[in-house]
PDB file of C-alpha atoms and ligand atoms in Angstrom:
ATOM      1  CA  MET A   1      13.550  20.129  14.635  1.00 94.00           C
ATOM      2  CA  LEU A   2      11.050  18.636  12.469  1.00 98.00           C
ATOM      3  CA  THR A   3      11.107  18.294   9.070  1.00 98.00           C
ATOM      4  CA  LEU A   4       8.588  17.364   6.395  1.00 98.00           C
ATOM      5  CA  TYR A   5       9.374  16.210   3.089  1.00 98.00           C
ATOM      6  CA  GLY A   6       6.994  16.506   0.373  1.00 98.00           C
ATOM      7  CA  ALA A   7       4.663  19.282  -1.877  1.00 96.00           C
ATOM      8  CA  THR A   8       1.722  19.880  -0.233  1.00 95.00           C
ATOM      9  CA  ALA A   9      -0.138  18.358  -3.415  1.00 93.00           C
ATOM     10  CA  SER A  10       0.850  14.889  -2.302  1.00 94.00           C
ATOM     11  CA  ARG A  11       0.157  12.658   0.413  1.00 96.00           C
ATOM     12  CA  ALA A  12       2.503  15.034   2.305  1.00 97.00           C
ATOM     13  CA  HIS A  13      -0.502  17.235   2.696  1.00 96.00           C
ATOM     14  CA  ARG A  14      -1.881  14.762   5.257  1.00 97.00           C
ATOM     15  CA  VAL A  15       1.180  15.155   7.752  1.00 98.00           C
ATOM     16  CA  LEU A  16       1.209  19.108   6.816  1.00 97.00           C
ATOM     17  CA  TRP A  17      -2.654  18.891   8.501  1.00 97.00           C
ATOM     18  CA  MET A  18      -1.674  17.183  11.616  1.00 98.00           C
ATOM     19  CA  LEU A  19       1.170  19.058  12.300  1.00 98.00           C
ATOM     20  CA  LYS A  20      -0.572  22.288  12.008  1.00 97.00           C
ATOM     21  CA  GLU A  21      -3.271  20.462  14.314  1.00 97.00           C
ATOM     22  CA  LEU A  22      -0.557  20.317  17.039  1.00 97.00           C
ATOM     23  CA  ASN A  23       0.729  23.619  16.322  1.00 97.00           C
ATOM     24  CA  LEU A  24       4.329  22.371  15.892  1.00 96.00           C
ATOM     25  CA  PRO A  25       7.225  24.746  14.670  1.00 97.00           C
ATOM     26  CA  PHE A  26       8.391  22.736  11.438  1.00 98.00           C
ATOM     27  CA  GLU A  27      10.519  23.159   8.279  1.00 98.00           C
ATOM     28  CA  HIS A  28       8.754  21.930   5.163  1.00 98.00           C
ATOM     29  CA  ILE A  29      10.628  20.998   1.909  1.00 98.00           C
ATOM     30  CA  GLN A  30       8.103  21.067  -0.861  1.00 97.00           C
ATOM     31  CA  THR A  31       9.691  17.962  -2.503  1.00 98.00           C
ATOM     32  CA  SER A  32       8.212  17.239  -5.610  1.00 96.00           C
ATOM     33  CA  PHE A  33       7.078  13.403  -6.555  1.00 95.00           C
ATOM     34  CA  MET A  34       6.676  14.514 -10.412  1.00 93.00           C
ATOM     35  CA  ASP A  35      10.014  16.059 -11.227  1.00 95.00           C
ATOM     36  CA  GLY A  36      12.754  13.276 -10.266  1.00 95.00           C
ATOM     37  CA  SER A  37      13.178  14.798  -6.789  1.00 97.00           C
ATOM     38  CA  THR A  38      11.922  11.773  -4.625  1.00 98.00           C
ATOM     39  CA  HIS A  39      14.844   9.574  -6.622  1.00 97.00           C
ATOM     40  CA  THR A  40      18.197  11.406  -5.824  1.00 98.00           C
ATOM     41  CA  ALA A  41      20.502  10.212  -3.598  1.00 98.00           C
ATOM     42  CA  GLU A  42      19.876  12.990  -0.842  1.00 98.00           C
ATOM     43  CA  PHE A  43      16.273  12.342  -0.927  1.00 98.00           C
ATOM     44  CA  LEU A  44      16.726   8.528  -0.686  1.00 98.00           C
ATOM     45  CA  ALA A  45      19.041   8.827   2.410  1.00 98.00           C
ATOM     46  CA  VAL A  46      15.814  10.143   3.809  1.00 98.00           C
ATOM     47  CA  ASN A  47      13.925   7.843   2.716  1.00 98.00           C
ATOM     48  CA  PRO A  48      14.770   4.804   0.546  1.00 98.00           C
ATOM     49  CA  ASN A  49      11.102   4.296  -0.681  1.00 98.00           C
ATOM     50  CA  GLY A  50      11.539   7.524  -3.095  1.00 98.00           C
ATOM     51  CA  ARG A  51       8.176   9.157  -1.830  1.00 98.00           C
ATOM     52  CA  VAL A  52       6.922  11.667   0.024  1.00 98.00           C
ATOM     53  CA  PRO A  53       5.707  12.362   2.611  1.00 98.00           C
ATOM     54  CA  ALA A  54       8.941  11.572   4.873  1.00 98.00           C
ATOM     55  CA  LEU A  55       9.663  13.375   8.350  1.00 98.00           C
ATOM     56  CA  ASP A  56      12.872  13.771   9.896  1.00 98.00           C
ATOM     57  CA  ASP A  57      12.273  14.183  13.955  1.00 98.00           C
ATOM     58  CA  ASP A  58      15.623  15.170  15.181  1.00 98.00           C
ATOM     59  CA  GLY A  59      17.422  12.483  13.452  1.00 98.00           C
ATOM     60  CA  LEU A  60      14.574   9.886  13.526  1.00 98.00           C
ATOM     61  CA  LEU A  61      13.434   9.448   9.823  1.00 98.00           C
ATOM     62  CA  LEU A  62      10.101   8.406   9.013  1.00 98.00           C
ATOM     63  CA  CYS A  63       7.871   7.402   6.051  1.00 98.00           C
ATOM     64  CA  GLU A  64       4.085   6.320   5.815  1.00 98.00           C
ATOM     65  CA  SER A  65       1.791   9.336   5.818  1.00 98.00           C
ATOM     66  CA  LEU A  66      -0.802   7.787   8.203  1.00 98.00           C
ATOM     67  CA  SER A  67       1.982   6.072  10.350  1.00 98.00           C
ATOM     68  CA  ILE A  68       3.945   9.566  10.677  1.00 98.00           C
ATOM     69  CA  ASN A  69       0.601  11.113  12.218  1.00 98.00           C
ATOM     70  CA  LEU A  70      -0.576   8.274  14.511  1.00 98.00           C
ATOM     71  CA  TYR A  71       3.638   8.872  15.981  1.00 98.00           C
ATOM     72  CA  LEU A  72       3.109  12.631  16.238  1.00 98.00           C
ATOM     73  CA  ALA A  73       0.021  12.181  17.860  1.00 98.00           C
ATOM     74  CA  LYS A  74       1.360   9.660  20.359  1.00 97.00           C
ATOM     75  CA  LYS A  75       4.448  11.923  20.812  1.00 97.00           C
ATOM     76  CA  TYR A  76       3.009  15.241  21.113  1.00 96.00           C
ATOM     77  CA  GLY A  77      -0.231  14.451  22.607  1.00 89.00           C
ATOM     78  CA  GLY A  78      -3.037  17.109  22.876  1.00 92.00           C
ATOM     79  CA  PRO A  79      -6.702  16.473  22.102  1.00 94.00           C
ATOM     80  CA  LEU A  80      -6.115  14.401  18.794  1.00 97.00           C
ATOM     81  CA  ALA A  81      -3.696  11.594  20.593  1.00 98.00           C
ATOM     82  CA  THR A  82      -5.289   8.603  21.886  1.00 98.00           C
ATOM     83  CA  ASN A  83      -6.285   7.673  25.513  1.00 97.00           C
ATOM     84  CA  GLY A  84      -5.463   4.105  26.364  1.00 97.00           C
ATOM     85  CA  LEU A  85      -4.771   0.770  24.764  1.00 98.00           C
ATOM     86  CA  ARG A  86      -8.697   0.390  23.408  1.00 98.00           C
ATOM     87  CA  GLU A  87      -8.447   4.034  21.472  1.00 98.00           C
ATOM     88  CA  GLU A  88      -4.807   3.392  20.130  1.00 98.00           C
ATOM     89  CA  THR A  89      -5.737   0.075  18.894  1.00 98.00           C
ATOM     90  CA  LEU A  90      -8.956   1.558  16.924  1.00 98.00           C
ATOM     91  CA  ALA A  91      -6.936   4.651  15.509  1.00 98.00           C
ATOM     92  CA  THR A  92      -4.722   1.990  14.176  1.00 98.00           C
ATOM     93  CA  GLN A  93      -7.433  -0.130  12.868  1.00 98.00           C
ATOM     94  CA  TRP A  94      -8.992   2.461  10.955  1.00 98.00           C
ATOM     95  CA  SER A  95      -5.728   4.064   9.636  1.00 98.00           C
ATOM     96  CA  PHE A  96      -5.181   0.505   7.962  1.00 98.00           C
ATOM     97  CA  TRP A  97      -8.916   0.151   7.139  1.00 98.00           C
ATOM     98  CA  VAL A  98      -8.752   3.562   5.016  1.00 98.00           C
ATOM     99  CA  THR A  99      -5.517   2.526   3.475  1.00 98.00           C
ATOM    100  CA  THR A 100      -6.599  -1.074   2.185  1.00 98.00           C
ATOM    101  CA  GLU A 101     -10.384  -0.364   1.620  1.00 98.00           C
ATOM    102  CA  VAL A 102     -10.717   3.219   0.255  1.00 97.00           C
ATOM    103  CA  GLU A 103      -7.294   4.437  -0.930  1.00 97.00           C
ATOM    104  CA  LYS A 104      -6.794   2.596  -4.131  1.00 96.00           C
ATOM    105  CA  PRO A 105     -10.682   2.925  -5.797  1.00 96.00           C
ATOM    106  CA  LEU A 106     -10.300   6.682  -4.482  1.00 96.00           C
ATOM    107  CA  LEU A 107      -7.216   7.377  -6.414  1.00 95.00           C
ATOM    108  CA  PHE A 108      -8.377   5.505  -9.500  1.00 94.00           C
ATOM    109  CA  ALA A 109     -11.875   7.188  -9.030  1.00 95.00           C
ATOM    110  CA  SER A 110     -10.380  10.741  -8.705  1.00 94.00           C
ATOM    111  CA  ALA A 111      -7.695  10.203 -11.649  1.00 94.00           C
ATOM    112  CA  ASN A 112     -10.364   9.318 -14.259  1.00 95.00           C
ATOM    113  CA  ARG A 113     -12.602  12.285 -13.039  1.00 94.00           C
ATOM    114  CA  ALA A 114     -10.421  15.035 -12.535  1.00 92.00           C
ATOM    115  CA  LEU A 115      -6.420  14.487 -11.942  1.00 93.00           C
ATOM    116  CA  PHE A 116      -5.648  13.064 -15.747  1.00 94.00           C
ATOM    117  CA  LYS A 117      -6.017  15.666 -18.254  1.00 94.00           C
ATOM    118  CA  GLN A 118      -9.392  15.733 -19.707  1.00 93.00           C
ATOM    119  CA  GLU A 119      -8.854  13.688 -22.544  1.00 94.00           C
ATOM    120  CA  ALA A 120      -7.334  11.081 -20.868  1.00 94.00           C
ATOM    121  CA  ARG A 121     -10.278  10.414 -18.588  1.00 95.00           C
ATOM    122  CA  ASP A 122     -12.453   7.419 -18.512  1.00 95.00           C
ATOM    123  CA  GLU A 123     -15.758   7.526 -16.984  1.00 95.00           C
ATOM    124  CA  GLU A 124     -16.414   3.930 -17.240  1.00 96.00           C
ATOM    125  CA  GLN A 125     -13.181   3.185 -15.246  1.00 95.00           C
ATOM    126  CA  ALA A 126     -13.925   6.045 -12.507  1.00 95.00           C
ATOM    127  CA  LEU A 127     -17.597   4.614 -12.013  1.00 95.00           C
ATOM    128  CA  MET A 128     -16.111   0.934 -11.461  1.00 95.00           C
ATOM    129  CA  ALA A 129     -13.779   2.105  -8.779  1.00 95.00           C
ATOM    130  CA  ILE A 130     -16.830   4.491  -7.149  1.00 94.00           C
ATOM    131  CA  SER A 131     -18.745   0.874  -7.044  1.00 95.00           C
ATOM    132  CA  LYS A 132     -16.030  -0.532  -5.083  1.00 96.00           C
ATOM    133  CA  LEU A 133     -15.869   2.446  -2.516  1.00 96.00           C
ATOM    134  CA  ALA A 134     -19.839   1.210  -1.656  1.00 95.00           C
ATOM    135  CA  ARG A 135     -18.712  -1.253   0.796  1.00 97.00           C
ATOM    136  CA  PRO A 136     -16.177   0.662   2.967  1.00 97.00           C
ATOM    137  CA  PHE A 137     -18.581   3.691   2.904  1.00 97.00           C
ATOM    138  CA  ASN A 138     -21.439   2.062   4.285  1.00 97.00           C
ATOM    139  CA  VAL A 139     -19.393   0.367   6.838  1.00 98.00           C
ATOM    140  CA  LEU A 140     -18.087   4.324   7.677  1.00 98.00           C
ATOM    141  CA  ASP A 141     -21.499   5.616   7.164  1.00 98.00           C
ATOM    142  CA  ALA A 142     -23.121   3.122   9.820  1.00 98.00           C
ATOM    143  CA  HIS A 143     -20.317   3.609  12.213  1.00 98.00           C
ATOM    144  CA  LEU A 144     -20.967   7.742  12.044  1.00 98.00           C
ATOM    145  CA  ALA A 145     -24.729   7.027  12.734  1.00 98.00           C
ATOM    146  CA  ARG A 146     -23.961   5.683  15.991  1.00 98.00           C
ATOM    147  CA  GLN A 147     -21.326   8.262  16.919  1.00 98.00           C
ATOM    148  CA  PRO A 148     -20.040  11.857  15.555  1.00 98.00           C
ATOM    149  CA  TYR A 149     -16.196  10.363  15.261  1.00 98.00           C
ATOM    150  CA  LEU A 150     -14.601   7.339  15.057  1.00 98.00           C
ATOM    151  CA  LEU A 151     -13.410   6.791  18.262  1.00 98.00           C
ATOM    152  CA  GLY A 152     -16.620   8.441  20.153  1.00 98.00           C
ATOM    153  CA  GLU A 153     -17.613  12.158  20.868  1.00 98.00           C
ATOM    154  CA  ARG A 154     -14.251  14.226  19.750  1.00 98.00           C
ATOM    155  CA  PHE A 155     -11.915  14.607  16.646  1.00 98.00           C
ATOM    156  CA  THR A 156      -8.658  12.432  16.983  1.00 98.00           C
ATOM    157  CA  VAL A 157      -6.040  11.251  14.839  1.00 98.00           C
ATOM    158  CA  ALA A 158      -8.246   8.259  13.773  1.00 98.00           C
ATOM    159  CA  ASP A 159     -10.364  10.890  11.720  1.00 98.00           C
ATOM    160  CA  LEU A 160      -7.637  12.648  10.561  1.00 98.00           C
ATOM    161  CA  ASN A 161      -6.256   9.435   8.935  1.00 98.00           C
ATOM    162  CA  VAL A 162      -9.409   8.625   7.472  1.00 98.00           C
ATOM    163  CA  ALA A 163     -10.654  11.983   6.168  1.00 98.00           C
ATOM    164  CA  THR A 164      -7.217  12.903   4.860  1.00 97.00           C
ATOM    165  CA  VAL A 165      -7.159   9.881   2.540  1.00 97.00           C
ATOM    166  CA  MET A 166     -11.017  10.945   1.496  1.00 96.00           C
ATOM    167  CA  ASP A 167     -10.284  14.428   0.591  1.00 92.00           C
ATOM    168  CA  LEU A 168      -9.838  13.974  -2.938  1.00 89.00           C
ATOM    169  CA  ALA A 169     -13.548  13.037  -2.849  1.00 91.00           C
ATOM    170  CA  PRO A 170     -15.144  16.464  -3.059  1.00 88.00           C
ATOM    171  CA  GLN A 171     -12.163  17.595  -5.194  1.00 83.00           C
ATOM    172  CA  CYS A 172     -12.646  15.349  -7.830  1.00 86.00           C
ATOM    173  CA  GLY A 173     -16.623  15.197  -8.192  1.00 89.00           C
ATOM    174  CA  ILE A 174     -17.328  12.164  -6.301  1.00 91.00           C
ATOM    175  CA  ALA A 175     -20.478  12.701  -4.323  1.00 92.00           C
ATOM    176  CA  LEU A 176     -21.114  11.527  -0.868  1.00 96.00           C
ATOM    177  CA  ASP A 177     -24.968  12.100  -0.761  1.00 96.00           C
ATOM    178  CA  ALA A 178     -25.626   8.268  -0.778  1.00 95.00           C
ATOM    179  CA  TRP A 179     -23.696   8.623   2.711  1.00 97.00           C
ATOM    180  CA  PRO A 180     -25.031  11.443   4.879  1.00 98.00           C
ATOM    181  CA  HIS A 181     -23.218  10.376   8.235  1.00 98.00           C
ATOM    182  CA  LEU A 182     -19.959  10.021   6.476  1.00 98.00           C
ATOM    183  CA  LYS A 183     -20.771  13.568   4.384  1.00 97.00           C
ATOM    184  CA  ARG A 184     -21.449  15.084   7.587  1.00 98.00           C
ATOM    185  CA  TRP A 185     -18.355  13.981   9.382  1.00 98.00           C
ATOM    186  CA  HIS A 186     -16.042  14.444   6.293  1.00 97.00           C
ATOM    187  CA  GLU A 187     -17.459  17.881   5.873  1.00 96.00           C
ATOM    188  CA  GLY A 188     -16.881  18.700   9.692  1.00 97.00           C
ATOM    189  CA  CYS A 189     -13.360  17.599   9.244  1.00 97.00           C
ATOM    190  CA  LEU A 190     -12.192  19.142   6.322  1.00 96.00           C
ATOM    191  CA  SER A 191     -13.826  22.632   7.782  1.00 96.00           C
ATOM    192  CA  ARG A 192     -11.018  22.600  10.678  1.00 97.00           C
ATOM    193  CA  ASP A 193      -8.747  25.381  10.300  1.00 97.00           C
ATOM    194  CA  ALA A 194      -5.470  23.245  10.158  1.00 97.00           C
ATOM    195  CA  ALA A 195      -7.195  21.695   6.933  1.00 96.00           C
ATOM    196  CA  ALA A 196      -7.445  25.013   4.974  1.00 93.00           C
ATOM    197  CA  ASP A 197      -4.538  24.373   2.895  1.00 87.00           C
ATOM    198  CA  TRP A 198      -5.688  21.424   0.978  1.00 83.00           C
ATOM    199  CA  LYS A 199      -8.937  23.649  -0.218  1.00 80.00           C
ATOM    200  CA  ASP A 200      -7.016  25.300  -2.878  1.00 80.00           C
ATOM    201  CA  VAL A 201      -4.763  22.955  -4.089  1.00 83.00           C
ATOM    202  CA  LYS A 202      -5.312  22.217  -7.696  1.00 81.00           C
ATOM    203  CA  PHE A 203      -3.034  19.270  -9.234  1.00 81.00           C
ATOM    204  CA  SER A 204      -2.883  17.027 -12.078  1.00 87.00           C
ATOM    205  CA  ILE A 205      -1.268  13.832 -12.786  1.00 90.00           C
ATOM    206  CA  PRO A 206      -0.227  11.966 -16.385  1.00 89.00           C
ATOM    207  CA  ARG A 207      -1.563   9.023 -17.350  1.00 89.00           C
ATOM    208  CA  PRO A 208       0.734   6.448 -17.094  1.00 82.00           C
ATOM    209  CA  PRO A 209       0.969   5.232 -20.899  1.00 76.00           C
ATOM    210  CA  THR A 210       0.485   1.588 -21.078  1.00 66.00           C
ATOM    211  CA  PRO A 211      -2.399  -0.456 -18.726  1.00 59.00           C
ATOM    212  CA  LEU A 212       0.646  -1.866 -16.762  1.00 60.00           C
ATOM    213  CA  GLY A 213       1.996   1.330 -16.272  1.00 62.00           C
ATOM    214  CA  LEU A 214      -1.535   2.236 -14.827  1.00 60.00           C
ATOM    215  CA  LEU A 215      -1.641  -0.725 -12.570  1.00 62.00           C
ATOM    216  CA  LYS A 216       1.911   0.125 -11.206  1.00 62.00           C
ATOM    217  CA  MET A 217       0.980   3.865 -10.264  1.00 61.00           C
ATOM    218  CA  PHE A 218      -1.850   2.680  -7.906  1.00 60.00           C
ATOM    219  CA  VAL A 219       0.543   0.167  -5.925  1.00 55.00           C
TER     220      VAL A 219
HETATM  221  N1  GSH B 301       1.850   4.692   1.249  1.00 92.05           N
HETATM  222  C1  GSH B 301       2.482   6.069   1.212  1.00 92.05           C
HETATM  223  C2  GSH B 301       2.500   6.247  -0.062  1.00 92.05           C
HETATM  224  C3  GSH B 301       3.472   7.749  -0.707  1.00 92.05           C
HETATM  225  C4  GSH B 301       3.389   8.050  -1.700  1.00 92.05           C
HETATM  226  O1  GSH B 301       3.316   6.850  -2.712  1.00 92.05           O
HETATM  227  N2  GSH B 301       3.669   8.913  -2.340  1.00 92.05           N
HETATM  228  C5  GSH B 301       3.692   9.647  -3.553  1.00 92.05           C
HETATM  229  C6  GSH B 301       3.363  11.066  -3.829  1.00 92.05           C
HETATM  230  S1  GSH B 301       1.556  11.103  -3.256  1.00 92.05           S
HETATM  231  C7  GSH B 301       5.025   9.615  -4.181  1.00 92.05           C
HETATM  232  O2  GSH B 301       6.039  10.273  -3.602  1.00 92.05           O
HETATM  233  N3  GSH B 301       5.595   9.152  -5.580  1.00 92.05           N
HETATM  234  C8  GSH B 301       6.522   8.977  -6.002  1.00 92.05           C
HETATM  235  C9  GSH B 301       6.972   7.622  -6.820  1.00 92.05           C
HETATM  236  O3  GSH B 301       6.334   7.009  -6.515  1.00 92.05           O
HETATM  237  O4  GSH B 301       8.162   7.474  -7.428  1.00 92.05           O
HETATM  238  C10 GSH B 301       2.328   7.167   2.086  1.00 92.05           C
HETATM  239  O5  GSH B 301       1.104   7.261   2.673  1.00 92.05           O
HETATM  240  O6  GSH B 301       2.978   7.711   2.586  1.00 92.05           O
END
């Protein structure tokens, strides 16, 4: 029995997308990260980090959205799974890459463009964060100029993991026009049926009151 914890409007949507790709039956508990639900004793027993998503697969408790997706691909197979050591290593590499190179500046830009209330946004901070994205986006665009998907000719868990970290971009007014191969690939990934839940998700987050609070939000 699979149980996914985490509101759709959170990083849990990454795992939701994967579970739907795999067509697996699962229970979805919409644990919010905005109302203290991730810090109850009950939830901390599932994920001591107090964060969503978390997955319970027959008693195996897992956290970290992209790592959960790599696990699901490996365990349940199907066309998204990797084939052999080469693909497995590249899927891991791209998953680490998107978290270290893209996630923080993209979240920062998205918060200042759309997720904070209008009066709390800072366009200068958004532009600074977007400028940090140019380097990884150039790398991804060049890679996707050579082949349609990250590992070659087919959509795999590597594409899902990278696309789902980047899926705030279109919702938050971050244009990908300067990276046409990346844009074409990303639109293709997001148009998959299993990704449909994300399209209508709207949410906002409060701007932390101090610069230190703002830093903490992104660590
Ligand atoms: N690296 C983790 C990050 C998880 C995370 O920070 N989730 C946020 C919601 S999107 C959360 O639960 N925040 C609650 C908190 O920080 O207390 C992952 O990808 O799963």
